[in-house]
GROMACS .gro file of C-alpha atoms in nm:
model
   79
    1UNK     CA    1   4.073   6.056  -3.336
    2UNK     CA    2   4.232   5.810  -3.086
    3UNK     CA    3   4.459   5.534  -3.179
    4UNK     CA    4   4.181   5.280  -3.099
    5UNK     CA    5   3.942   5.462  -3.346
    6UNK     CA    6   4.214   5.455  -3.618
    7UNK     CA    7   4.280   5.082  -3.572
    8UNK     CA    8   3.904   5.013  -3.571
    9UNK     CA    9   3.858   5.214  -3.894
   10UNK     CA   10   4.149   5.037  -4.051
   11UNK     CA   11   4.008   4.690  -3.944
   12UNK     CA   12   3.664   4.793  -4.082
   13UNK     CA   13   3.815   4.898  -4.402
   14UNK     CA   14   3.995   4.567  -4.428
   15UNK     CA   15   3.677   4.378  -4.351
   16UNK     CA   16   3.489   4.564  -4.621
   17UNK     CA   17   3.769   4.496  -4.865
   18UNK     CA   18   3.732   4.126  -4.797
   19UNK     CA   19   3.351   4.135  -4.812
   20UNK     CA   20   3.374   4.321  -5.140
   21UNK     CA   21   3.592   4.050  -5.281
   22UNK     CA   22   3.360   3.783  -5.152
   23UNK     CA   23   3.063   3.960  -5.300
   24UNK     CA   24   3.230   3.958  -5.642
   25UNK     CA   25   3.322   3.584  -5.606
   26UNK     CA   26   2.974   3.468  -5.516
   27UNK     CA   27   2.802   3.713  -5.754
   28UNK     CA   28   2.609   3.893  -5.488
   29UNK     CA   29   2.670   4.223  -5.673
   30UNK     CA   30   2.699   4.442  -5.360
   31UNK     CA   31   2.926   4.745  -5.375
   32UNK     CA   32   3.157   4.837  -5.080
   33UNK     CA   33   2.911   5.111  -4.997
   34UNK     CA   34   2.626   4.876  -4.989
   35UNK     CA   35   2.818   4.632  -4.772
   36UNK     CA   36   2.910   4.908  -4.532
   37UNK     CA   37   2.544   5.003  -4.491
   38UNK     CA   38   2.440   4.637  -4.449
   39UNK     CA   39   2.714   4.585  -4.189
   40UNK     CA   40   2.612   4.895  -3.993
   41UNK     CA   41   2.243   4.775  -4.000
   42UNK     CA   42   2.344   4.430  -3.878
   43UNK     CA   43   2.554   4.579  -3.599
   44UNK     CA   44   2.245   4.781  -3.501
   45UNK     CA   45   2.046   4.457  -3.465
   46UNK     CA   46   1.855   4.441  -3.787
   47UNK     CA   47   1.744   4.079  -3.856
   48UNK     CA   48   1.969   3.935  -4.129
   49UNK     CA   49   1.688   3.756  -4.300
   50UNK     CA   50   1.483   4.070  -4.310
   51UNK     CA   51   1.777   4.257  -4.459
   52UNK     CA   52   1.813   3.997  -4.729
   53UNK     CA   53   1.443   4.013  -4.806
   54UNK     CA   54   1.445   4.390  -4.836
   55UNK     CA   55   1.757   4.384  -5.046
   56UNK     CA   56   1.600   4.133  -5.288
   57UNK     CA   57   1.278   4.332  -5.311
   58UNK     CA   58   1.461   4.655  -5.375
   59UNK     CA   59   1.655   4.484  -5.657
   60UNK     CA   60   1.335   4.355  -5.813
   61UNK     CA   61   1.185   4.702  -5.803
   62UNK     CA   62   1.495   4.861  -5.948
   63UNK     CA   63   1.482   4.609  -6.242
   64UNK     CA   64   1.113   4.685  -6.291
   65UNK     CA   65   1.170   5.064  -6.299
   66UNK     CA   66   1.469   5.023  -6.522
   67UNK     CA   67   1.281   4.801  -6.766
   68UNK     CA   68   0.983   5.045  -6.768
   69UNK     CA   69   1.209   5.340  -6.843
   70UNK     CA   70   1.361   5.150  -7.141
   71UNK     CA   71   1.028   5.040  -7.265
   72UNK     CA   72   0.886   5.245  -7.553
   73UNK     CA   73   0.555   5.061  -7.541
   74UNK     CA   74   0.431   5.195  -7.210
   75UNK     CA   75   0.440   5.045  -6.862
   76UNK     CA   76   0.495   4.672  -6.817
   77UNK     CA   77   0.285   4.447  -6.614
   78UNK     CA   78   0.445   4.353  -6.284
   79UNK     CA   79   0.492   3.991  -6.212
   0.00000   0.00000   0.00000
């Protein structure tokens, strides 16, 4: 690994640390791993609004699945 790569990795790590702290402060609930994936997708040109919409939809689906698993009365109706 070249010196440039090492500096870039250090800078990226610092950026993820700051983003992780910001995520906690604003209540976004994103882990450093999730932030790293989102950052990579944005660098690849993914539309930020589309990324937000997909993230929100995945969270809703995860909540639904989690609630369904906890429910002892059978599947819940989606809203």
